[in-house]
XYZ file of C-alpha atoms in Angstrom:
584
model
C -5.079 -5.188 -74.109
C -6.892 -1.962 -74.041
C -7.245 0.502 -71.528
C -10.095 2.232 -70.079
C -10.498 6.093 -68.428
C -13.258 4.992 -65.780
C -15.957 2.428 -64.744
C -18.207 3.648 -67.985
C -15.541 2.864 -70.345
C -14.703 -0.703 -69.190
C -18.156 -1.856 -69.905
C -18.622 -0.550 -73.231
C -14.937 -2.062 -73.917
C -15.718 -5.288 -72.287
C -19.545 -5.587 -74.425
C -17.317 -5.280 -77.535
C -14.809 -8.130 -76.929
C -16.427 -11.239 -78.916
C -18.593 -13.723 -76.359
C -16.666 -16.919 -76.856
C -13.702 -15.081 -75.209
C -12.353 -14.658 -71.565
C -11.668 -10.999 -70.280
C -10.397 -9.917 -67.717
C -10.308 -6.323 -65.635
C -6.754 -5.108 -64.431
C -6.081 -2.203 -61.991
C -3.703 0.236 -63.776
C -1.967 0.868 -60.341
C -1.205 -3.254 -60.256
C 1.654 -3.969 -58.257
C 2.527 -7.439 -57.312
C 4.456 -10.806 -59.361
C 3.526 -11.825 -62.934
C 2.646 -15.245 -61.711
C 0.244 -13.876 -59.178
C -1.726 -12.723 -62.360
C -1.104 -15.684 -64.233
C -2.366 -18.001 -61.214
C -5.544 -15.005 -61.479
C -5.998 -15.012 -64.541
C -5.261 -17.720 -67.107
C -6.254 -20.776 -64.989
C -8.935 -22.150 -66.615
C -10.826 -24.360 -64.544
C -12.527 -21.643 -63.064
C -15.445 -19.549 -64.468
C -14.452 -16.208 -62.557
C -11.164 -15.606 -60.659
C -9.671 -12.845 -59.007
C -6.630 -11.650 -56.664
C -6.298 -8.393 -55.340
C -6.500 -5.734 -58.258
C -7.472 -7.977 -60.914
C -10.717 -10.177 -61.904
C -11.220 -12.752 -65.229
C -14.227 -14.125 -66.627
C -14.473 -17.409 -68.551
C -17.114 -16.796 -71.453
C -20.238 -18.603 -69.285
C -18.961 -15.994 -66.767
C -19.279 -12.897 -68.969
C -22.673 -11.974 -68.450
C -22.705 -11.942 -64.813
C -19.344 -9.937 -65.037
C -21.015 -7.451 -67.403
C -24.116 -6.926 -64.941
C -21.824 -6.497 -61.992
C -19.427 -3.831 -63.832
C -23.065 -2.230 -64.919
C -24.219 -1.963 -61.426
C -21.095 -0.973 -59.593
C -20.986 2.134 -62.412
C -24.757 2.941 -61.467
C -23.727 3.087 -57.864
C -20.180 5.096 -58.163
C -21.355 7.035 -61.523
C -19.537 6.576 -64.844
C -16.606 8.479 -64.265
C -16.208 7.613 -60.498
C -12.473 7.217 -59.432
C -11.145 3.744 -59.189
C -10.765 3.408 -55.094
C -13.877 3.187 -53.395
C -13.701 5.556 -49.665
C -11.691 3.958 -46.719
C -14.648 3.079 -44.729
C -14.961 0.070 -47.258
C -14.204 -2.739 -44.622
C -12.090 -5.028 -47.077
C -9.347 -2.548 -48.994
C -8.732 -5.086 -51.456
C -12.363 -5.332 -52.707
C -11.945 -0.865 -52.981
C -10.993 -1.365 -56.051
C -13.331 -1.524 -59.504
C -12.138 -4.855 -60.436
C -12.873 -6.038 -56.486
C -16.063 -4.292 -56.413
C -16.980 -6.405 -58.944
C -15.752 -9.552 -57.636
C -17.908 -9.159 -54.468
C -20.908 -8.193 -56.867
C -20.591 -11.337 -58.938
C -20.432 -13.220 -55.424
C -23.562 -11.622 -54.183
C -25.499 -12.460 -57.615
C -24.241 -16.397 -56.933
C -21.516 -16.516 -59.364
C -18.434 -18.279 -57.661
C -15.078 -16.439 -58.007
C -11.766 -18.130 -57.432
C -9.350 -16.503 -55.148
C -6.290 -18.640 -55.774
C -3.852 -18.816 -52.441
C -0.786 -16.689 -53.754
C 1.372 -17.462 -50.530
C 5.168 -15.329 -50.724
C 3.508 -13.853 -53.868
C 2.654 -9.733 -54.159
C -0.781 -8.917 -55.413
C -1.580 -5.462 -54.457
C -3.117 -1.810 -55.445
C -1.318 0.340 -53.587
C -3.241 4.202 -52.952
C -0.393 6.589 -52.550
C 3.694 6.442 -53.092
C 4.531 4.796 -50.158
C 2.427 2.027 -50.396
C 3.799 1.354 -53.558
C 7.308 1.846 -52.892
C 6.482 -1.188 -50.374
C 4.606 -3.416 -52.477
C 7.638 -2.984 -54.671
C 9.942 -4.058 -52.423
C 7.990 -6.906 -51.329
C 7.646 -7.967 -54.684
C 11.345 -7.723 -55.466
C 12.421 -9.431 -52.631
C 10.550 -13.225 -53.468
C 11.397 -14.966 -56.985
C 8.627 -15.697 -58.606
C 9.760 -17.917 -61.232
C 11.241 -19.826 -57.972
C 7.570 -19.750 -56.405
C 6.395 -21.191 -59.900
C 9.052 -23.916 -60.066
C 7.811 -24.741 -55.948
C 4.253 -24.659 -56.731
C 4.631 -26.992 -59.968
C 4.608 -29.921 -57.887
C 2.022 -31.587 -56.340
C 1.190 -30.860 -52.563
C 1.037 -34.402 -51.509
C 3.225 -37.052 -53.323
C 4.754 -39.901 -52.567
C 8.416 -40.406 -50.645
C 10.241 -41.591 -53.669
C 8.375 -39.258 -55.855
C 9.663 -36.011 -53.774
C 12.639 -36.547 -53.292
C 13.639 -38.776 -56.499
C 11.947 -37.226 -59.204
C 10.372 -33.462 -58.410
C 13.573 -32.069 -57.947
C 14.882 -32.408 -61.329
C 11.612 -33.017 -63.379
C 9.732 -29.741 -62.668
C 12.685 -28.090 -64.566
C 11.803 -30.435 -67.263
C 8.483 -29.293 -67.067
C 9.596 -25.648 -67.897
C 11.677 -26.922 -70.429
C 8.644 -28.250 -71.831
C 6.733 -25.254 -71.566
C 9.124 -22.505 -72.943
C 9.189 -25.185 -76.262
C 5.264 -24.872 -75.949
C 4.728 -28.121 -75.529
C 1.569 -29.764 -73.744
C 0.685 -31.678 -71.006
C -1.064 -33.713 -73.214
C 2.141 -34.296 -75.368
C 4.414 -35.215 -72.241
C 1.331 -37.723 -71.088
C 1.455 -39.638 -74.667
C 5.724 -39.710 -74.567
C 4.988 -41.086 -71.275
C 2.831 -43.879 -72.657
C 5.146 -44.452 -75.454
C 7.554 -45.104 -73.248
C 5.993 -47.374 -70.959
C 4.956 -49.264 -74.235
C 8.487 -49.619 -75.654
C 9.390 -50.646 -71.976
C 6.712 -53.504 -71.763
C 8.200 -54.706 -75.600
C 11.990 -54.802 -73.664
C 10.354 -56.720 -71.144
C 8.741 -59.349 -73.682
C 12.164 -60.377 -75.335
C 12.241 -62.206 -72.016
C 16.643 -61.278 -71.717
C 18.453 -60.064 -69.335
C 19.179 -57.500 -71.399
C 15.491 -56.632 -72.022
C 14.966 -56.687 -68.580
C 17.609 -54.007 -67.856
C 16.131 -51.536 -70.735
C 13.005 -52.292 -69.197
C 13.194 -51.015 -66.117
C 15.241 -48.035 -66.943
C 12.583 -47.053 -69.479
C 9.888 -47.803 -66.827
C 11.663 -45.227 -64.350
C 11.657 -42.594 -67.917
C 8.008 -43.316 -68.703
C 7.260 -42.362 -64.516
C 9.645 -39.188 -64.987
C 7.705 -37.871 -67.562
C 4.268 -38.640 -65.706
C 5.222 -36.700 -62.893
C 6.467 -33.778 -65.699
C 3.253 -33.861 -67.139
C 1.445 -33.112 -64.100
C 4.339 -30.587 -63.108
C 4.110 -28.878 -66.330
C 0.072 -28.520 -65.968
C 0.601 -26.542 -62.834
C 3.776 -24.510 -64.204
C 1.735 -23.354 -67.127
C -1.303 -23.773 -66.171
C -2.511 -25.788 -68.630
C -5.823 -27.947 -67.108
C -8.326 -30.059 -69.307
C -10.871 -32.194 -68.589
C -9.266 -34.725 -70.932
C -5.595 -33.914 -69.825
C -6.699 -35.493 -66.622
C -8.642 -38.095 -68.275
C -5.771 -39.533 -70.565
C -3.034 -39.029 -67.473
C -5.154 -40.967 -65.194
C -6.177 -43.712 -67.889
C -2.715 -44.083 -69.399
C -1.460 -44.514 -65.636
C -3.358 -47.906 -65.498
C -2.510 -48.497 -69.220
C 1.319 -48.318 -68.992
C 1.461 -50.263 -65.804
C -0.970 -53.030 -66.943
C 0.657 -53.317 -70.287
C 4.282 -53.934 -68.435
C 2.451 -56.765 -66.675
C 1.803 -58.197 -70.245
C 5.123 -57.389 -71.347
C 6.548 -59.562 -68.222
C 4.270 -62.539 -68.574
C 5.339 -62.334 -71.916
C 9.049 -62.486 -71.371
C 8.653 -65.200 -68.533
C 6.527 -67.329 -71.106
C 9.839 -67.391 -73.601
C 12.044 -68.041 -70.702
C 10.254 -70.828 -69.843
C 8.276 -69.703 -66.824
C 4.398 -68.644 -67.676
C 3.098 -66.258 -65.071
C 0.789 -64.887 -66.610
C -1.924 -65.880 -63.394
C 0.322 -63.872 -61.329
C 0.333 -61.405 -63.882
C -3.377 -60.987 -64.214
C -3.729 -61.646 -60.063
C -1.744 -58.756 -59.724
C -3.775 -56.628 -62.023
C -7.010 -57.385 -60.923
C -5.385 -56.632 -57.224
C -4.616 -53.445 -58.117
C -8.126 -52.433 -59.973
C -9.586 -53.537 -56.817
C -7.855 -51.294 -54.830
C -8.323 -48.068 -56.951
C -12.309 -49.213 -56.911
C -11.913 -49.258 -53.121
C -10.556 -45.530 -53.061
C -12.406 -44.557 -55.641
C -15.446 -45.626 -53.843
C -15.237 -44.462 -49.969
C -14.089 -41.015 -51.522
C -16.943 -40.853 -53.640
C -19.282 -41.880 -50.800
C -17.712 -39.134 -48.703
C -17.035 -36.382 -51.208
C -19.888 -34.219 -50.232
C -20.716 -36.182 -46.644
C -22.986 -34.032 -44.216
C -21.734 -33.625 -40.487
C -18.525 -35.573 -40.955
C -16.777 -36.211 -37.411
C -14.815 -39.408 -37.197
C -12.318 -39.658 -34.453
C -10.470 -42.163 -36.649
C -9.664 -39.006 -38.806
C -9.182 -36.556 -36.066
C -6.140 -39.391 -35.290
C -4.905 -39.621 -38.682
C -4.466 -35.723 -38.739
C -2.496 -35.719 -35.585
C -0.202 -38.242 -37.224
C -0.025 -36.245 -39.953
C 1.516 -33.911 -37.399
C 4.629 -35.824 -37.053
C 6.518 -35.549 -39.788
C 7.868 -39.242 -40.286
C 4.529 -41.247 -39.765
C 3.528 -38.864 -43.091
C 5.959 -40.484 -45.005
C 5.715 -43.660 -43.626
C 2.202 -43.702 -44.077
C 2.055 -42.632 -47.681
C 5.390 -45.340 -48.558
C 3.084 -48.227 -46.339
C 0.080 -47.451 -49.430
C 3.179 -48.491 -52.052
C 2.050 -45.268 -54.075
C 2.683 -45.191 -58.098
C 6.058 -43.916 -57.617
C 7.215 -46.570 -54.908
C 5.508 -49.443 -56.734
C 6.951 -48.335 -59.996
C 10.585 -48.467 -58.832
C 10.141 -51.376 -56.952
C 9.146 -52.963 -60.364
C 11.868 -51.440 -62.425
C 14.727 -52.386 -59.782
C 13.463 -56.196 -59.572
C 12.730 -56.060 -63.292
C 16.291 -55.322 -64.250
C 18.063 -57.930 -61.246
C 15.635 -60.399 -60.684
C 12.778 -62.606 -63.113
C 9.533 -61.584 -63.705
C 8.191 -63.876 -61.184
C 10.022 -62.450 -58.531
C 8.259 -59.092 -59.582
C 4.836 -60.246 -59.356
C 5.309 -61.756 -56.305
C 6.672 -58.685 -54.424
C 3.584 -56.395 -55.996
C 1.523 -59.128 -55.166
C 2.490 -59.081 -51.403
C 2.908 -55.337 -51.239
C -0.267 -54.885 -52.755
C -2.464 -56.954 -50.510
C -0.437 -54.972 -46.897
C -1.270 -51.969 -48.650
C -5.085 -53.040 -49.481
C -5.249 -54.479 -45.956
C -4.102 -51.448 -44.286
C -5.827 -48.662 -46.296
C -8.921 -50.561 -46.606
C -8.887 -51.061 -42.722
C -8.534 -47.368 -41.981
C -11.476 -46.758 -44.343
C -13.616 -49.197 -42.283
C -12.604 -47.872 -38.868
C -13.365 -43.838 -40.274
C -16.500 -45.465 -41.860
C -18.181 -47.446 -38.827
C -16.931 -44.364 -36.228
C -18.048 -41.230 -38.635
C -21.014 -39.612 -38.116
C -22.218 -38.482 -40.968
C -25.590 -38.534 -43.567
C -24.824 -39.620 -47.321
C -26.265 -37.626 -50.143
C -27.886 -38.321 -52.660
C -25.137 -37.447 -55.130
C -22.907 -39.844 -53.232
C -25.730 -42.290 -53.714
C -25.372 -41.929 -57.278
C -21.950 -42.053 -57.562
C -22.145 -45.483 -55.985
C -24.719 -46.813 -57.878
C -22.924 -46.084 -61.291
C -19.897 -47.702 -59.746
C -21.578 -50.561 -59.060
C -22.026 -51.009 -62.715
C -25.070 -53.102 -62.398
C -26.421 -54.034 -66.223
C -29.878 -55.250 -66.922
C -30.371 -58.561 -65.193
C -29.598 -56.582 -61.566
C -31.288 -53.845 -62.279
C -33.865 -56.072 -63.168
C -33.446 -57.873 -59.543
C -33.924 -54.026 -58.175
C -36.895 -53.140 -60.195
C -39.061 -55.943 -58.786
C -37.400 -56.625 -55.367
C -38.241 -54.680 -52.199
C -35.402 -52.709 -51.046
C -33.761 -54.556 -47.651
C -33.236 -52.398 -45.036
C -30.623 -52.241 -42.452
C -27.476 -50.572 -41.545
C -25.413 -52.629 -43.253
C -27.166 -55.017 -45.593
C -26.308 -53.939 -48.488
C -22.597 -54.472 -48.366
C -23.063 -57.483 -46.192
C -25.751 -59.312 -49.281
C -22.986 -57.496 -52.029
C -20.344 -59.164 -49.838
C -22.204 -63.030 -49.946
C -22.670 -62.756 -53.394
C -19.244 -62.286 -54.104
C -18.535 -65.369 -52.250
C -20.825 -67.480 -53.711
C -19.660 -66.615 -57.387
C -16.236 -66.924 -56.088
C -16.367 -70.102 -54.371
C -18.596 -71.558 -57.218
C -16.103 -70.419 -59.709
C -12.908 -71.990 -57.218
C -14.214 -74.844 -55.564
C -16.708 -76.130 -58.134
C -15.712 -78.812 -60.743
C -14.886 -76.590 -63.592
C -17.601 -76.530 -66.112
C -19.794 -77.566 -63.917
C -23.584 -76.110 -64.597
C -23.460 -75.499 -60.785
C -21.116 -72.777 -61.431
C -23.945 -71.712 -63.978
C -25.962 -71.869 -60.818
C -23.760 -69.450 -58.497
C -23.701 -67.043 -61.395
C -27.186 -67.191 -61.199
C -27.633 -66.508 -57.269
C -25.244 -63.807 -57.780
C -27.353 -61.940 -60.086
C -30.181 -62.284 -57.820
C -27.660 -61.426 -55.268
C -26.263 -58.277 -57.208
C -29.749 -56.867 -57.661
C -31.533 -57.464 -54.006
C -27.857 -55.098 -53.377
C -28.590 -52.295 -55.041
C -32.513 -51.979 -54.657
C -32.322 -49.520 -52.303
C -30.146 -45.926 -52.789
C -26.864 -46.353 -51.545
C -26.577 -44.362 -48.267
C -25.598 -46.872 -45.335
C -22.041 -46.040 -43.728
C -20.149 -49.294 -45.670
C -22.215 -49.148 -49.087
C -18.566 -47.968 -50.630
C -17.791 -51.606 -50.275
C -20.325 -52.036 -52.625
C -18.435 -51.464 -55.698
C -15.372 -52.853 -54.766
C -17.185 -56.801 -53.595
C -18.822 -56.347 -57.576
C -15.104 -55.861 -59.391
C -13.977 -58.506 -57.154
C -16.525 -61.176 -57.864
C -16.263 -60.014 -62.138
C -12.182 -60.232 -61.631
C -11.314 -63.048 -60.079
C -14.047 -65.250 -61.340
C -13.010 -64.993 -64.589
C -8.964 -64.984 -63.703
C -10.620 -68.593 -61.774
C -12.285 -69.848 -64.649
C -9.480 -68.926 -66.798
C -6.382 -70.490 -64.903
C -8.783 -73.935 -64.463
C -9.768 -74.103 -68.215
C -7.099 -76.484 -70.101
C -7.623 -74.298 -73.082
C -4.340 -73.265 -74.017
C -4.053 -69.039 -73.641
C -7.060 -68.866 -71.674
C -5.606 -66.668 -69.564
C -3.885 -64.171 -71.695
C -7.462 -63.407 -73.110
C -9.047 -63.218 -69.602
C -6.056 -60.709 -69.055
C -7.589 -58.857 -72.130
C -11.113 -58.935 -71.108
C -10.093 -57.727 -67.764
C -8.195 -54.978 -69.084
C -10.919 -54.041 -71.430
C -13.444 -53.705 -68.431
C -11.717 -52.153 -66.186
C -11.019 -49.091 -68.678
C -14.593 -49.007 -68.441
C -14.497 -48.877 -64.911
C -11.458 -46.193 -64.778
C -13.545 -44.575 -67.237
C -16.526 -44.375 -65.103
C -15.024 -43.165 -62.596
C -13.147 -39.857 -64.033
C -16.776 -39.333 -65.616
C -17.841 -38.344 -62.244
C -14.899 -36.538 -60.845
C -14.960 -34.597 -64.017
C -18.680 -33.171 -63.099
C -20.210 -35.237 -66.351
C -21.978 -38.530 -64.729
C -21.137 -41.958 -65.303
C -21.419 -43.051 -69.046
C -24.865 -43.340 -70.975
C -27.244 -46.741 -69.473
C -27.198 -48.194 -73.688
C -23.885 -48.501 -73.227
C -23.470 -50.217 -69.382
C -26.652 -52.194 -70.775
C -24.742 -53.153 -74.260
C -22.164 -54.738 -72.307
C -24.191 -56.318 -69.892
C -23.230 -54.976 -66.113
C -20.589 -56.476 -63.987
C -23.558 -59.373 -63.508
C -24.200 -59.871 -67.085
C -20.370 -60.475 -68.177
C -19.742 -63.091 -65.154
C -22.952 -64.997 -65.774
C -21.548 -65.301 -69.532
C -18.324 -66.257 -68.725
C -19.128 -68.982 -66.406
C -22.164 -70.349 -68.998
C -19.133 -70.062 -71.629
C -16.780 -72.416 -69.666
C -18.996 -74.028 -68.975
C -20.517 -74.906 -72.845
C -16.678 -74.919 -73.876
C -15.590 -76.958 -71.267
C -12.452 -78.764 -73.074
C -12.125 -77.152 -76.000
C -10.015 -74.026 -77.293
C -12.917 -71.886 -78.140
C -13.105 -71.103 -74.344
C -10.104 -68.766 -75.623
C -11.665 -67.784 -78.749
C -15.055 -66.751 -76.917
C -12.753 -64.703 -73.865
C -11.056 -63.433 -76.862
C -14.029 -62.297 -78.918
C -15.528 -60.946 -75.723
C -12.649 -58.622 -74.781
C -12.562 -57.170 -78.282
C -16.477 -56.715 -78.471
C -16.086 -54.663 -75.121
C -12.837 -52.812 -75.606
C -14.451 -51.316 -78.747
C -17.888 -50.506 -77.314
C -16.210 -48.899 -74.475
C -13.208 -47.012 -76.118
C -15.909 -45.344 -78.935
C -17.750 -44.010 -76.543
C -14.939 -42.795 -74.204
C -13.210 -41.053 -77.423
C -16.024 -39.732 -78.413
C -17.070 -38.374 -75.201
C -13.891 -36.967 -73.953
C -13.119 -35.710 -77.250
C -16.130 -33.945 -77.298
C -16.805 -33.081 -74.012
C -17.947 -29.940 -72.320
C -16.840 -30.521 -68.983
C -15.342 -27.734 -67.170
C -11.344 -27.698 -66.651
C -9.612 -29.842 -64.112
C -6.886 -31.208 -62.744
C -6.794 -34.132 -61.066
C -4.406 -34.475 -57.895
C -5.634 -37.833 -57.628
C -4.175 -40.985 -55.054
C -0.827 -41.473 -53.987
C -1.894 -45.119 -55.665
């Protein structure tokens, strides 16, 4: 820290500090909480931020900040005072470092102004002032205001008042032993993992260790997050691996379960996999209609004008977030049955919860959809397409079919493909070369869907009728095959895919695009892997290689897919973020 007699003196100090670094400008006369300045100045998802007295640049920020400091010391002279003259019209921007705030706003350069709430932030002008700002700073904890503001503005019932108000004090734990996010994200995992294993002894015993160390591993994912806003520790990838290990943990307890149930006699694993592809489904569905109305033009729905006056009343908040059956909910739900009841039992109470939740989320979606007023971009056009996940045989389809028009058409031909590959795949006799066929129509199906940019009010639906058809035609397939394990290695394949899907999708919330076409080509678009796996059962019709291929096919995927992820979020340059995500 170095300080600096005037205007002049800041930018020749600030053009010596190296350019990979942040800097950041500090009013001498500073008066105010030292997490108003951490909140300021160390967050690092933004390129400039600044509260009153103080301004940081991020390195991509520091020549804009340099030209700004240059110019305001051309218009106030080298040596000018500090405070600008009262007839400035905002007194917090009198100051050098908010001169240059509103400069670097004026050149186009965004600048943060966190909300800092109970929190002092002030420059006070004469002795007075500051003997106020003082006492308004000494009168509101801000380690308190920290502890408050480590956990997340909209959570779940069970997670606020089961979990927050003992685990942000873990999180502070955790950061005055300089641990990571990161670090509390992977003990998480490791803990979910060890749970699944209990689970798979298929004892009582197991049970009971399993759900306790399921309620541990969703302690320390709420601490993770907690200890991310505490310290203020945001990555691109932090948010990557807590989001991805979220769906990891929980779909690897389902294994664990089905495992257990098998050595007690009782295979579940269809429920099992049901219940996993139930729940990918209804991410994709969220995923989707926020994607489709992230950036939505002239959005009036009176669906959400009545959602916010619930949101008035303070128990239709909570009931509405506990109807959803949120991570926290569902997660104690499946500890508590885990550890008193069997593993079927479990699936078939997240099974039935599940589908409410889908039902009523996905019908409040519709409702805002079909009453909103409102023009897509073409960003959210985008964003649908490389959900869609459409490999070379659709796009294929696209590239040579007209685009249909109409309102609703492409949801409503997404919607009949679906049906077609799912009633082939059900009602069909299995291995039949008519299934073959229905694959066949819904490639034709998938493509005619998608030929036209993605803009109509229910295109999110899109998406979510594609991971349906993939899902549950190869959980169908699987659970009619009389090859022995079939479905175990449909549960991997599934698994393998939708981390490509997850992955997809916090590729686009994190700024970067979806992953690279060679590899959504290499493993053949949501169209491509269906076709194959209905051709496959229906070459292998009564023979164990069905497994082997399902097998061989999940592996081939999961490393294509994980490769590329680790390699991209490893090296990524995405900008800081952290992801408040879904209650789900």
């Amino acid at each position: 820290m170095q300080t600096a007699a005037d205007a002049g003196d800041a930018a020749t100090l600030l053009a010596a500090v190296p350019a990979g670094r942040r800097v950041a400008l500090v009013d001498p006369r500073f008066v105010g909480h030292v997490h108003a300045l951490r909140l300021g100045l160390t967050d690092p998802r933004f390129a400039a931020a600044a509260v009153p007295g103080a301004l940081t640049a991020q390195p991509e920020a520091r020549g804009a900040l340099l030209r700004a400091l240059r110019r305001t010391t051309a218009a106030v002279g080298a040596g000018a005072p500090v405070v600008a003259p009262d007839t400035d019209p905002a007194p917090d921007d009198r100051t050098v470092p908010g001169r240059i705030a509103v400069a670097l706003e004026a050149e186009g350069t965004a600048v943060k102004r966190p909300e800092l709430g109970s929190l002092t932030a002030t420059v006070p002008t004469d002795a007075g002032a500051r003997a106020t700002a003082e006492s308004a700073r000494d009168e509101v904890d801000d380690e308190a205001v920290r502890l408050r503001s480590a956990v997340k503005a909209h959570d779940g019932f069970f997670t606020t008042f089961a979990i927050s108000p003992y685990s942000r004090y873990i999180a502070r734990w955790c950061a005055r032993r300089g641990l990571t996010p990161n670090q509390v994200t992977t003990a998480s995992l490791i803990t979910a993992l060890v749970a699944a294993g209990a689970a798979a002894t298929g004892t009582r015993g197991g049970y009971v260790a399993a759900g306790i160390l399921l309620l541990v591993s969703f302690v320390l994912d709420c601490t993770d997050g907690q200890l991310a806003r505490y310290s203020l520790q945001y990555s691109t990838m932090g948010a990557w691996l807590d989001a991805t290990f979220d769906r990891a943990k929980e779909y690897a307890y389902y294994a664990g379960l089905a495992i257990g149930a098998v050595r007690g006699g009782d295979d579940v694993w269809v429920l099992a996999l049901g219940a996993m592809v139930l729940q990918a489904c209804r991410h994709v569905v969220d995923f989707s209609f926020n994607e489709a109305n992230h950036d939505a033009v002239a959005n009036t729905s009176p669906t959400a004008a009545l959602s916010d006056k619930l949101d008035s009343v303070g128990w239709t908040v909570w009931a509405r977030r506990m109807i959803v059956l949120p991570i926290g909910e569902r997660w104690a739900m499946i500890a508590v049955l885990t550890a008193l009841t069997t593993p079927r039992i479990v699936f078939y109470a997240l099974l039935i919860g599940c589908a409410l939740a889908a039902c009523y989320t996905t019908a409040g979606r519709l409702l805002r959809s079909l009453t909103r007023r409102a023009s897509r971009t073409d960003r959210a056009a985008q964003a649908l397409a490389d959900l869609a996940d459409s490999g070379p045989l659709a796009q294929g389809v696209a590239a040579v079919a007209p685009g249909l028009r109409g309102a609703f058409t492409a949801p409503a031909v997404a919607l009949l493909g679906t049906l077609v590959m799912i009633g082939g795949a059900l009602l069909l006799p299995y291995g039949s070369w008519l299934t073959v066929a229905a694959a066949a129509v819904y490639v034709l199906l998938s493509g005619l869907a998608v030929a036209r940019p993605l803009k109509g009010a229910l295109d999110w639906l899109v998406p979510p009728f594609f991971r349906a058809a993939e899902y549950v035609t190869i959980l169908v397939l699987a659970a009619r095959s009389d090859a022995p394990h079939a479905v175990p290695a449909a549960f991997g394949l599934i698994s393998a895919v939708a981390y490509h899907h997850y992955d997809t999708v916090y590729r686009i919330r994190g700024g970067t695009g979806a992953p690279p076409q060679w590899l959504v080509r290499t493993i053949g678009g949501h169209e491509g892997r269906t076709a194959l796996v209905a051709v496959l059962a229906a070459v292998l019709t009564h023979a164990a290689g069905f497994t082997t291929a399902l097998t061989a096919l999940a592996v081939a995927v999961a490393l294509v897919v994980l490769v590329e992820s680790i390699r991209f979020w490893v090296s990524s340059s995405a900008p800081a973020v952290h992801d408040e995500g879904e209650l789900a």
